[in-house]
Amino acid sequence: MPSITRGGRGGLFSTHRGALLWLRRCQSPLLSTLAGGGGRSDAPHLPVLIVGAGPVGLVLSFLLTKFGIKCAVIEKNVEFTRHPRAHFINNRTMEIFRKLDGLARDIERSQPPVDLWRKFVYCTSLSGSVLGSVDHMKQEDFDKVISPVSVAHFSQYKLVDLLLKKLEGIGFQTCFPSEIGNSTQDLVLESKILMGHKCTSLDQTDEGILVGASVNNGGMIIERKLHCGLLIGTDGARSTVRELAGISMEGERDLQKLVSVHFLSRDLGRYLSSQRPGMLFFIFNPGAIGVLVAHDLENGEFVLQVPFYPPQQMFEDFSAKVCEQIIFKLVGWEPADVHVLDIKPWAMHAEVAEKYICCNNRVILSGDAAHRFPPAGGFGMNTGVQDVHNLAWKLGLLLNGVASPSILQTYESERRPVAIFNTELSVENFKAAMSIPTTLGLDPTVANSVHQVINRSLGSIIPRNVQKAVLEGLFSLGRAQVSDYILNEKNPIGSLRLARLRSILDEGKSLQLQFPAEDLGFHYAEGALVVEASCEKTHEGEKLQHSKRASREYIPSAKVGSRLPHMLVREVPASSEGAFSTLDLVSGDKLEFVLIIAPVKESYEIARATLKIADELTLSARVCVMWPRGSTDAEVEESRSELTPWTNYIDVEEVPRVSGGSWWEMCRISRKSVLLVRPDEHIAWLTELDRVRDAESEIRRVFSHVLCLNSHRV
């Protein structure tokens, strides 16, 4: 991103003023039509229209509404799916959910007890021999050392239910086709989730995007036109928005094809709860192979994932009866209450969209529409939620006339590299998961090779049913490797394989549940942030070290682009609030930057400049003065005298930690540092006091860069 190179206060100020006037006069065709009006007379208009009412789209609609941005959501399905799908919510996403009117707290109250899902279990059947298990929770997770909130295990449809309640609480309404009627002109879009609206066309107009939607109203197909300034595609892995926008995906396709079987069995749930509780069960026996996801042991809700190999094995072959038989083979006995609810096929991909933004910055992709990962590691939904958390504050500042339209490009420059990294990590995790069956003599690459040989040699010669018999016969021979005859300590081959499996599990080389280094430790290398020249080499070194994934341990850091490290602090003089996280210094209800300083004279000067320039920009900013623990009320009075007449500041002191060390030491910076935190809790700027010659000029430069006021590109 280009930066302002003209020195001196006058040059910076004139650049800022020119950009601000340019914004306020709405000379940009993008900005002038986003806030309202400018729409086509025959279609209702909104600044933002979101396509897709999954967790990602609903989180974005909540955030935008909180920030005062008018938006609506359209969803192609007439009702919300009850298929559990995603279920693991990582630390960073839970931190975001803390500020969605207590959503994280609601999840923690509603999820199954941690002891029922903290393990992955490897076994020959759910009632047979346990080959090994891995406990993925550590004491620091419960002590909340690196984050104010723990990870969670909560089915996607339940998360959607909670999000809908939160949206209803801020004025959103879910509307079904029969409730809307056939008229378009009288349709009020704002704060609506329009169910049964399938996006069918996108047309760029001078004022925005004209969206065509097909609505099935009781068998009558209605074509409806909606107009928006910005269209956000959060419509999943098979995104219609992405397809209509002509954006291609880059990466690997069809890593594996699977059948997902959603079923209930309280008998099985009770048995596993008492005998071998876990989240994932990797099951290998001569009769069947599969992965069972225990979404809720207490209520007996499961999803079974079974690989299949078309065209010899087709999705249609997996009837409810066939799926029941597979379940029985994997369980080891026949629970009488197994009830198959839903069967879905899906393909595993590792792809990222070639770009996230198109159509003159008016069409934007988020979530699975922008990236498709293998499920290993649970990065899919989590990355999507973090996408829109990054996007929402930028949309808010743009639509409020504070930021330049160019700020939208920083969404792609920040989030796309994260998606690429998470794609690679998910593939690595998938390979780690496959190391277990390989060790047991069930090498998946051999199965794929057998499948390819049959396709090439027999595909055009013999009927499909004969091919299927050949394939399944060969697979049956392969599964004999995990028979009791081979897989036991008395068999030399079986004993060696079991020893290797235990070694993989003990060394943490199998599939892992938590990735704190990647979850909390990722950072943006470029975008809506200012990296000082002196930090470039350090930044590159850290990025290289991170890419090697040598350690899964999260190391707190205040490097620019990273998430603000968590530490407990309390307000001084003491208030009734008690201890709270440094992440809570950033508001969840408004768009506000936070400057964190130590009580040093030069830092107060930068703080005054920050509040002054923010006021000129009509931008909300707050100063946090970080005092060492044990500071007296009299000492803290210094902030009042130094920051008068400004009142938007808070004095806090560090809460003692078991590991010791101050806030500044934890962040690996000195008390002579100041750091600016964005509304998404990522660090926008870090500098040392001796680098600042003119505080006001420097703060103007920083805000101009972060808000992209120095770039008028649309």
XYZ file of C-alpha atoms in Angstrom:
714
model
C 0.000 0.000 0.000
C 1.447 3.436 -0.903
C 2.260 5.768 1.947
C 2.428 9.537 2.273
C 5.978 10.593 1.518
C 5.697 14.370 1.794
C 7.276 15.555 5.043
C 6.104 18.295 7.350
C 2.808 19.009 8.999
C 1.394 21.113 6.185
C 1.876 18.452 3.512
C 0.290 15.728 5.580
C -2.588 17.901 6.660
C -3.393 19.031 3.133
C -3.346 15.429 1.901
C -5.676 14.377 4.691
C -8.018 17.316 4.134
C -8.157 16.686 0.407
C -9.039 13.046 0.942
C -11.609 13.873 3.594
C -13.317 16.509 1.450
C -13.287 14.075 -1.430
C -15.081 11.563 0.764
C -17.558 13.981 2.293
C -18.568 15.472 -1.077
C -19.258 11.934 -2.279
C -17.423 12.400 -5.547
C -16.727 8.655 -5.673
C -19.553 6.792 -7.446
C -19.009 3.916 -5.041
C -19.323 5.933 -1.849
C -22.175 8.101 -3.119
C -24.475 5.120 -3.641
C -23.591 2.947 -0.663
C -25.353 4.833 2.079
C -28.729 4.844 0.350
C -30.510 6.329 -2.588
C -29.047 6.091 -6.015
C -30.799 2.777 -6.505
C -32.935 1.839 -9.467
C -36.506 3.041 -9.160
C -37.955 -0.433 -9.768
C -35.940 -2.229 -7.069
C -35.594 -1.588 -3.328
C -32.092 -0.439 -2.388
C -29.805 -1.143 0.548
C -26.186 -0.203 1.204
C -25.281 -3.857 1.871
C -26.984 -7.071 0.761
C -25.655 -10.375 2.121
C -26.254 -13.619 0.219
C -26.260 -16.661 2.500
C -27.695 -17.012 6.018
C -25.152 -19.398 7.480
C -23.071 -18.447 10.527
C -20.767 -16.190 8.485
C -23.570 -14.184 6.875
C -25.475 -13.887 10.143
C -22.392 -12.719 12.062
C -21.743 -10.072 9.403
C -25.337 -8.842 9.525
C -25.112 -8.578 13.321
C -21.861 -6.625 13.238
C -23.029 -4.229 10.524
C -26.281 -3.556 12.344
C -24.355 -2.864 15.562
C -22.245 -0.380 13.610
C -25.334 1.376 12.265
C -25.133 0.008 8.709
C -28.383 -0.946 6.991
C -28.285 -4.450 5.557
C -30.376 -7.492 4.708
C -29.750 -11.183 4.037
C -31.179 -13.454 1.358
C -31.049 -17.241 1.738
C -31.926 -19.764 -0.985
C -33.299 -22.387 1.409
C -36.811 -22.026 2.739
C -35.743 -23.283 6.149
C -32.489 -23.561 8.059
C -30.771 -26.936 7.851
C -30.607 -29.102 10.962
C -27.558 -31.001 9.676
C -24.870 -30.295 12.308
C -21.969 -29.582 9.883
C -19.241 -27.512 11.591
C -18.938 -27.980 15.337
C -15.561 -26.789 16.623
C -15.228 -23.103 17.542
C -11.652 -22.012 18.115
C -10.265 -19.426 20.544
C -10.235 -16.472 18.179
C -13.805 -17.029 17.014
C -14.991 -17.398 20.609
C -13.269 -14.087 21.399
C -15.291 -12.486 18.595
C -18.455 -14.137 19.899
C -17.858 -12.657 23.373
C -18.743 -9.268 21.907
C -21.854 -10.387 20.063
C -24.123 -9.628 23.025
C -22.686 -12.485 25.071
C -22.924 -15.166 22.374
C -19.802 -16.953 23.680
C -21.347 -17.187 27.132
C -24.525 -18.691 25.658
C -22.461 -21.261 23.750
C -20.516 -22.234 26.854
C -23.765 -22.760 28.755
C -25.366 -24.798 25.960
C -22.490 -26.973 24.742
C -21.901 -30.510 26.081
C -19.633 -30.829 29.140
C -15.962 -30.583 28.130
C -15.128 -34.008 29.547
C -17.454 -35.553 26.969
C -15.604 -34.137 23.960
C -11.989 -33.400 24.852
C -10.613 -36.629 23.332
C -10.122 -38.232 19.923
C -10.485 -42.023 20.162
C -8.980 -44.590 17.781
C -10.610 -48.020 17.923
C -11.616 -51.170 16.054
C -15.268 -50.504 16.912
C -17.083 -48.293 19.390
C -17.401 -51.313 21.683
C -14.166 -53.036 20.628
C -10.489 -52.516 21.283
C -9.238 -48.974 21.864
C -6.056 -48.524 19.853
C -5.274 -45.175 21.447
C -6.678 -41.783 22.361
C -5.525 -38.170 22.541
C -6.689 -35.587 25.091
C -6.696 -32.206 23.361
C -7.408 -29.974 26.354
C -4.657 -28.570 28.573
C -4.847 -26.898 31.961
C -4.051 -23.514 30.410
C -7.279 -23.823 28.386
C -9.284 -23.921 31.600
C -7.121 -21.289 33.281
C -7.641 -19.013 30.237
C -3.998 -18.027 30.124
C -3.713 -17.039 26.455
C -7.339 -16.063 25.862
C -10.248 -14.882 27.996
C -12.375 -17.696 26.608
C -11.918 -21.392 25.791
C -12.642 -23.310 22.609
C -16.097 -24.836 22.205
C -17.850 -27.854 20.693
C -21.224 -26.705 19.392
C -23.115 -27.844 16.295
C -23.552 -25.308 13.513
C -27.344 -25.434 13.442
C -27.438 -24.667 17.170
C -25.091 -21.744 16.584
C -27.414 -20.469 13.856
C -30.346 -20.694 16.283
C -28.475 -18.551 18.820
C -27.426 -16.041 16.151
C -31.021 -15.680 14.988
C -32.080 -14.903 18.557
C -29.325 -12.297 18.852
C -30.400 -10.734 15.555
C -34.025 -10.702 16.636
C -32.895 -8.816 19.731
C -31.500 -5.978 17.590
C -34.520 -5.753 15.295
C -33.941 -8.392 12.598
C -36.840 -10.404 11.251
C -36.805 -13.749 9.437
C -39.318 -13.679 6.570
C -40.619 -16.624 4.575
C -41.935 -16.358 0.985
C -45.583 -16.682 2.000
C -45.176 -13.745 4.414
C -43.610 -11.388 1.906
C -46.051 -11.412 -0.981
C -45.312 -10.845 -4.633
C -44.727 -7.110 -4.693
C -41.164 -5.842 -4.925
C -41.674 -2.100 -4.834
C -43.290 -2.139 -1.385
C -40.708 -4.525 0.060
C -38.740 -3.077 2.975
C -35.400 -4.866 2.971
C -33.674 -3.400 5.986
C -33.046 -5.844 8.864
C -34.678 -8.752 7.065
C -33.574 -12.329 6.413
C -35.459 -13.292 3.264
C -35.778 -17.073 3.140
C -36.353 -18.956 -0.110
C -34.593 -16.280 -2.186
C -32.087 -17.838 -4.569
C -29.619 -15.439 -6.158
C -29.849 -15.977 -9.933
C -28.192 -12.932 -11.509
C -25.831 -10.050 -10.812
C -25.785 -6.930 -12.975
C -23.496 -4.019 -12.323
C -25.199 -0.646 -12.587
C -23.839 2.868 -12.298
C -25.111 2.924 -8.721
C -24.316 -0.581 -7.495
C -25.364 -4.187 -8.070
C -28.790 -5.267 -9.303
C -29.469 -8.715 -7.875
C -31.951 -11.117 -9.403
C -33.578 -13.540 -6.982
C -35.863 -16.471 -7.697
C -38.495 -17.059 -5.015
C -40.604 -20.197 -4.681
C -43.846 -19.080 -3.066
C -46.061 -22.132 -2.678
C -45.090 -23.546 -6.044
C -45.289 -20.186 -7.799
C -41.871 -18.974 -8.981
C -41.441 -15.241 -8.592
C -38.518 -13.282 -9.991
C -37.525 -10.407 -7.750
C -35.000 -7.595 -8.241
C -33.042 -6.113 -5.359
C -30.479 -3.322 -5.545
C -27.492 -2.737 -3.289
C -24.338 -0.706 -3.086
C -22.304 -3.706 -1.925
C -23.048 -7.395 -2.332
C -21.391 -9.811 0.102
C -21.297 -13.485 -0.885
C -21.375 -15.700 2.206
C -23.253 -18.450 0.403
C -20.966 -21.369 1.061
C -18.594 -23.673 -0.767
C -20.761 -23.844 -3.905
C -21.242 -20.089 -3.947
C -23.632 -18.745 -6.560
C -22.254 -15.246 -6.044
C -18.737 -16.462 -6.797
C -19.938 -18.269 -9.913
C -21.985 -15.326 -11.204
C -19.072 -12.965 -10.566
C -16.791 -15.209 -12.606
C -14.278 -15.759 -9.798
C -12.382 -19.028 -10.056
C -10.891 -21.169 -7.285
C -7.220 -22.102 -7.048
C -5.888 -25.241 -5.389
C -6.660 -28.966 -5.170
C -10.102 -30.398 -5.871
C -11.711 -33.664 -4.842
C -9.171 -34.797 -2.269
C -11.810 -37.221 -1.105
C -15.528 -37.850 -1.545
C -17.581 -38.719 1.498
C -21.083 -39.490 2.652
C -22.236 -37.674 5.772
C -24.862 -39.560 7.810
C -26.692 -37.588 10.495
C -28.360 -39.909 12.996
C -29.670 -40.136 16.542
C -29.161 -42.869 19.122
C -29.539 -42.111 22.810
C -28.488 -45.681 23.600
C -25.174 -45.151 21.849
C -24.793 -41.736 23.453
C -25.296 -43.135 26.946
C -22.862 -45.971 26.282
C -20.090 -43.713 24.980
C -20.643 -41.132 27.738
C -19.999 -43.750 30.388
C -17.420 -45.947 28.651
C -15.301 -43.879 26.240
C -16.392 -40.266 25.749
C -14.876 -38.300 22.888
C -15.495 -35.845 20.064
C -14.131 -37.866 17.156
C -13.950 -41.638 16.843
C -11.695 -43.078 14.140
C -12.939 -46.626 13.567
C -11.132 -49.331 11.605
C -12.400 -52.906 11.279
C -12.789 -55.561 8.557
C -16.441 -54.662 8.076
C -16.212 -50.901 7.678
C -14.085 -47.791 8.131
C -15.422 -44.426 9.202
C -15.092 -41.347 11.374
C -17.853 -40.674 13.870
C -18.396 -37.111 15.095
C -20.159 -37.098 18.461
C -21.974 -33.775 18.293
C -23.885 -34.338 21.516
C -23.409 -37.531 23.522
C -26.013 -36.549 26.106
C -28.713 -36.340 23.441
C -27.251 -39.037 21.216
C -26.616 -36.883 18.130
C -23.948 -38.072 15.683
C -22.610 -37.610 12.189
C -20.808 -40.481 10.493
C -18.353 -39.715 7.690
C -17.736 -42.568 5.243
C -15.548 -42.333 2.111
C -17.006 -43.501 -1.197
C -15.605 -43.946 -4.684
C -17.777 -43.047 -7.672
C -18.753 -44.154 -10.231
C -18.514 -47.682 -8.792
C -20.028 -46.493 -5.525
C -22.699 -43.844 -5.982
C -24.337 -41.630 -3.392
C -27.674 -43.228 -4.266
C -26.318 -46.539 -2.983
C -26.281 -45.150 0.558
C -29.894 -45.580 1.587
C -30.963 -45.195 5.196
C -30.942 -49.000 5.534
C -27.420 -49.307 4.115
C -26.220 -46.521 6.411
C -27.749 -48.263 9.425
C -25.814 -51.426 8.590
C -22.563 -49.455 8.335
C -23.322 -47.829 11.696
C -23.897 -51.245 13.303
C -20.574 -52.564 11.953
C -18.726 -49.572 13.358
C -20.528 -49.647 16.713
C -19.947 -53.392 17.215
C -23.545 -54.016 18.275
C -26.983 -52.893 17.076
C -28.510 -50.060 19.117
C -32.259 -50.407 18.789
C -32.933 -46.679 18.582
C -30.686 -45.680 15.649
C -32.629 -43.164 13.573
C -31.053 -41.818 10.388
C -32.163 -38.205 9.890
C -30.229 -37.082 6.852
C -27.662 -38.332 4.327
C -25.553 -35.920 2.310
C -22.652 -36.318 -0.118
C -19.762 -33.896 -0.065
C -16.355 -33.496 -1.640
C -13.229 -32.364 0.175
C -11.372 -29.520 -1.530
C -8.373 -27.328 -0.681
C -9.008 -24.133 -2.624
C -8.926 -20.368 -2.275
C -10.653 -17.858 -4.553
C -8.319 -16.116 -6.998
C -9.667 -12.837 -5.638
C -12.106 -11.764 -2.941
C -13.352 -8.540 -4.509
C -14.577 -7.671 -8.006
C -16.998 -5.455 -9.927
C -15.315 -2.193 -8.890
C -15.189 -3.212 -5.218
C -18.924 -3.895 -5.121
C -18.959 -7.723 -4.889
C -17.066 -9.314 -1.991
C -16.629 -12.970 -0.990
C -16.366 -14.251 2.586
C -16.333 -17.610 4.331
C -16.579 -20.828 2.336
C -17.463 -18.784 -0.736
C -13.856 -17.545 -0.649
C -12.080 -20.673 0.596
C -12.741 -24.410 0.911
C -10.621 -26.376 3.369
C -10.432 -30.025 4.413
C -12.252 -30.200 7.770
C -9.093 -31.359 9.585
C -8.444 -28.696 12.189
C -11.855 -27.043 11.943
C -10.619 -23.934 10.128
C -13.562 -23.518 7.723
C -16.275 -21.735 9.700
C -13.741 -20.151 12.041
C -11.830 -18.543 9.177
C -15.137 -17.339 7.722
C -16.257 -15.666 10.941
C -12.868 -13.994 11.193
C -13.200 -12.867 7.548
C -16.337 -10.863 8.269
C -14.964 -9.583 11.570
C -12.171 -8.057 9.489
C -14.576 -6.786 6.843
C -17.308 -5.313 9.054
C -15.321 -2.453 10.611
C -13.978 -1.443 7.225
C -17.470 -1.357 5.740
C -18.643 0.624 8.751
C -15.969 3.306 8.408
C -16.414 3.452 4.636
C -20.184 3.844 4.810
C -19.867 6.449 7.539
C -17.647 8.516 5.249
C -14.505 8.136 7.363
C -12.452 5.708 5.249
C -11.687 5.631 1.547
C -13.238 2.932 -0.699
C -9.694 1.613 -1.110
C -9.938 0.203 2.402
C -11.959 -2.655 0.936
C -8.868 -3.851 -0.903
C -7.142 -4.326 2.446
C -9.761 -6.957 3.283
C -8.390 -9.114 0.484
C -4.729 -8.312 1.145
C -5.168 -9.280 4.798
C -7.539 -12.212 4.689
C -6.577 -14.055 1.495
C -3.044 -14.913 2.747
C -4.623 -16.260 5.951
C -6.898 -18.484 3.863
C -3.959 -19.748 1.798
C -2.026 -20.533 4.968
C -5.025 -22.263 6.556
C -5.579 -24.276 3.376
C -2.014 -25.582 3.533
C -2.338 -26.272 7.236
C -5.643 -28.124 6.738
C -4.060 -30.315 4.050
C -1.150 -30.995 6.398
C -3.630 -31.903 9.144
C -5.547 -34.172 6.773
C -2.307 -35.987 5.928
C -1.590 -36.324 9.649
C -5.023 -37.898 10.095
C -4.293 -40.315 7.237
C -1.045 -41.395 8.907
C -3.069 -43.529 11.331
C -4.781 -45.829 8.791
C -1.505 -45.952 6.838
C 0.288 -47.184 9.951
C -2.395 -49.848 10.390
C -1.859 -51.114 6.833
C -4.773 -49.154 5.321
C -2.882 -46.684 3.160
C -5.501 -44.353 1.587
C -3.191 -43.700 -1.372
C -3.364 -47.417 -2.196
C -7.168 -47.279 -2.127
C -7.105 -44.293 -4.469
C -4.680 -46.071 -6.791
C -6.885 -49.188 -6.900
C -9.837 -46.969 -7.699
C -7.971 -45.237 -10.532
C -6.802 -48.564 -12.004
C -10.359 -49.867 -12.080
C -11.562 -46.660 -13.719
C -8.879 -46.833 -16.400
C -8.903 -50.556 -17.106
C -12.491 -51.635 -16.480
C -14.496 -48.437 -16.703
C -15.486 -48.778 -20.349
C -15.539 -52.576 -20.517
C -17.736 -54.026 -17.778
C -20.992 -52.839 -16.135
C -20.896 -50.597 -13.084
C -22.317 -53.235 -10.749
C -19.473 -55.603 -11.663
C -16.934 -52.806 -11.173
C -18.508 -52.107 -7.794
C -18.189 -55.746 -6.774
C -14.537 -55.810 -7.817
C -13.761 -52.561 -5.987
C -15.527 -53.543 -2.793
C -13.955 -57.004 -2.920
C -10.492 -55.465 -3.086
C -11.349 -53.019 -0.303
C -12.600 -55.922 1.820
C -9.261 -57.676 1.362
C -7.506 -54.465 2.371
C -9.580 -54.097 5.540
C -8.406 -57.536 6.620
C -5.253 -55.709 7.765
C -7.185 -54.533 10.829
C -8.652 -57.920 11.703
C -8.082 -59.285 15.196
C -5.846 -61.939 13.656
C -3.328 -59.336 12.453
C -3.878 -56.374 14.769
C -2.773 -57.808 18.108
C 0.359 -57.766 20.244
C 1.149 -61.449 19.564
C 1.304 -60.948 15.809
C 4.739 -59.465 14.905
C 3.264 -57.281 12.158
C 0.331 -56.180 14.289
C 2.554 -55.494 17.294
C 4.865 -53.306 15.210
C 1.929 -51.365 13.764
C 0.378 -50.783 17.177
C 3.712 -49.527 18.514
C 4.019 -47.098 15.604
C 0.468 -45.871 16.178
C 1.158 -45.197 19.862
C 4.315 -43.324 18.894
C 2.386 -41.101 16.465
C -0.233 -40.306 19.107
C 2.284 -39.694 21.898
C 4.410 -37.378 19.747
C 1.411 -35.272 18.669
C 1.812 -36.236 15.015
C -1.803 -37.308 14.565
C -4.703 -34.982 13.842
C -4.831 -32.186 16.426
C -7.840 -30.247 17.669
C -6.226 -26.976 18.732
C -3.736 -24.824 16.840
C -3.106 -21.827 19.111
C -0.050 -20.608 17.174
C -2.167 -20.311 14.034
C -5.461 -19.503 15.728
C -4.228 -16.616 17.886
C -0.765 -15.970 16.497
C -1.526 -15.194 12.847
C -0.825 -11.655 11.695
C -1.418 -9.463 8.672
C 1.734 -8.548 6.773
C 0.135 -5.713 4.803
C -3.186 -3.917 4.659
C -4.874 -1.370 6.918
C -1.827 -1.047 9.128
C 1.518 0.745 9.321
C 4.690 -1.314 9.565
C 7.665 0.863 10.365
C 10.800 0.298 8.283
C 12.772 -0.796 11.335
C 10.271 -3.603 11.903
C 10.371 -5.031 8.370
C 13.256 -7.466 8.920
C 11.815 -8.702 12.201
C 8.434 -9.041 10.554
C 9.836 -11.135 7.713
C 11.782 -13.334 10.118
C 8.698 -14.015 12.211
C 6.668 -14.768 9.100
C 9.243 -17.311 7.924
C 9.412 -18.939 11.332
C 5.628 -19.087 11.474
C 5.374 -20.720 8.062
C 7.597 -23.574 9.206
C 5.028 -24.499 11.875
C 7.802 -25.705 14.146
C 5.640 -25.269 17.244
C 1.926 -25.112 17.957
C 2.558 -22.907 20.997
C 1.152 -19.399 20.910
C 3.686 -16.726 21.829
C 2.120 -13.318 22.635
C 3.462 -10.553 20.437
C 2.687 -6.915 19.712
C 4.004 -7.048 16.150
C 1.937 -4.979 13.746
C -0.934 -6.929 12.211
C -1.265 -9.381 15.100
C -4.163 -9.771 17.469
C -3.759 -7.781 20.688
C -2.369 -10.150 23.359
C -4.699 -11.051 26.203
C -3.848 -10.116 29.764
C -6.089 -9.436 32.726
C -6.167 -5.804 33.878
C -8.368 -3.751 36.167
C -9.382 -0.119 36.136
C -7.720 2.305 38.512
C -8.979 3.833 40.652
C -10.812 0.575 41.374
C -14.267 0.153 39.870
C -17.008 -2.405 40.376
C -16.150 -4.100 37.084
C -13.234 -6.090 38.463
C -10.603 -7.696 36.246
C -11.137 -7.820 32.482
C -9.168 -8.737 29.374
C -7.053 -6.276 27.412
C -9.224 -7.345 24.460
C -12.137 -5.648 26.232
C -10.376 -2.304 25.881
C -11.716 -2.426 22.310
C -15.453 -1.786 22.117
C -17.730 -4.396 20.608
C -20.578 -1.942 20.070
C -18.928 0.880 18.150
C -16.083 1.496 15.740
C -13.281 2.686 17.962
C -9.486 2.674 17.818
C -7.525 2.260 21.047
C -4.082 3.708 21.758
C -2.207 1.854 24.513
C 0.553 3.775 26.280
C 2.626 3.700 29.443
C 2.431 6.718 31.807
C 5.351 8.494 30.121
C 5.311 12.210 29.246
C 6.080 11.702 25.546
C 3.410 8.983 25.341
C 0.804 11.388 26.702
C 1.749 13.802 23.922
C 1.034 11.118 21.316
C -2.218 10.302 23.131
C -3.389 13.924 22.934
C -2.519 14.038 19.249
C -4.434 10.791 18.650
C -7.606 12.089 20.297
C -7.328 15.408 18.445
C -6.806 13.914 14.977
C -9.500 11.293 15.560
C -11.891 14.085 16.462
C -11.052 15.899 13.220
C -11.748 12.692 11.304
C -15.047 12.129 13.175
C -13.433 8.869 14.249
C -13.912 7.378 17.699
C -10.675 6.792 19.611
C -9.810 5.914 23.182
C -6.569 5.986 25.144
C -5.574 3.273 27.583
C -2.831 4.111 30.068
C -1.207 0.866 31.233
C 0.092 1.298 34.806
C 2.322 -1.194 36.623
C 0.536 -3.160 39.324
C 0.456 -1.484 42.690
C 0.130 2.053 41.292
C -1.550 4.466 43.699
C -4.616 6.578 42.949
C -2.501 9.692 43.361
C -0.076 8.532 40.678
C -2.906 7.732 38.315
C -4.184 11.303 38.628
C -1.369 12.197 36.243
C -3.498 10.999 33.326
C -6.201 13.538 34.074
C -3.801 16.443 34.080
C -1.968 15.230 30.976
C -5.060 14.422 28.876
C -7.392 17.300 29.811
C -9.726 18.310 28.147
C -10.059 14.837 26.657
C -12.098 12.366 28.696
C -12.108 9.322 26.439
C -9.377 7.429 28.244
C -9.036 4.698 30.831
C -6.319 3.988 33.407
C -5.688 0.296 34.064
C -3.168 -1.716 36.028
C -1.909 -5.206 35.359
C -3.357 -8.098 37.344
C -0.560 -10.334 38.697
C 0.067 -13.446 36.603
C 1.443 -16.821 37.641
C 4.174 -16.516 35.024
C 5.021 -12.977 36.207
C 6.230 -10.213 33.930
C 4.561 -6.972 32.933
C 2.255 -6.274 29.991
C 5.157 -4.759 28.076
C 7.419 -7.732 28.773
C 4.732 -10.171 27.675
C 4.364 -8.240 24.411
C 8.160 -8.119 23.990
C 8.234 -4.345 23.771
C 9.369 -1.575 26.127
C 7.360 0.950 28.131
C 8.601 3.534 25.641
C 6.369 1.972 22.989
C 2.897 3.029 21.923
C 0.540 0.853 19.946
C -2.670 1.596 18.083
C -5.329 -1.120 18.019
C -8.020 -1.361 15.339
C -11.717 -2.060 15.960
C -11.064 -5.749 15.137
C -8.494 -5.995 17.968
C -5.526 -6.213 15.590
C -2.550 -3.916 16.038
C -2.459 -1.216 13.367
C 0.709 0.591 14.427
C 3.579 0.204 16.852
C 6.393 2.651 17.405
C 9.006 3.761 19.898
C 8.829 7.250 21.397
C 12.222 8.294 20.040
C 10.975 7.726 16.494
C 8.217 10.354 16.799
C 9.403 13.873 15.953
C 6.014 15.581 15.569
C 3.147 13.725 17.264
C 0.291 15.289 15.285
C 2.000 14.815 11.923
C 2.796 11.213 12.789
C -0.760 10.404 13.897
C -2.155 12.026 10.726
C 0.167 9.849 8.689
C -0.870 6.701 10.555
C -4.622 7.287 10.304
C -4.308 8.319 6.646
C -2.569 5.047 5.924
C -4.886 2.821 7.964
C -8.035 4.452 6.545
C -6.520 4.543 3.032
C -7.089 8.304 2.800
C -3.844 8.568 0.881
C -5.235 6.379 -1.914
C -8.320 7.478 -3.839
C -8.428 4.337 -5.908
C -11.913 2.776 -6.255
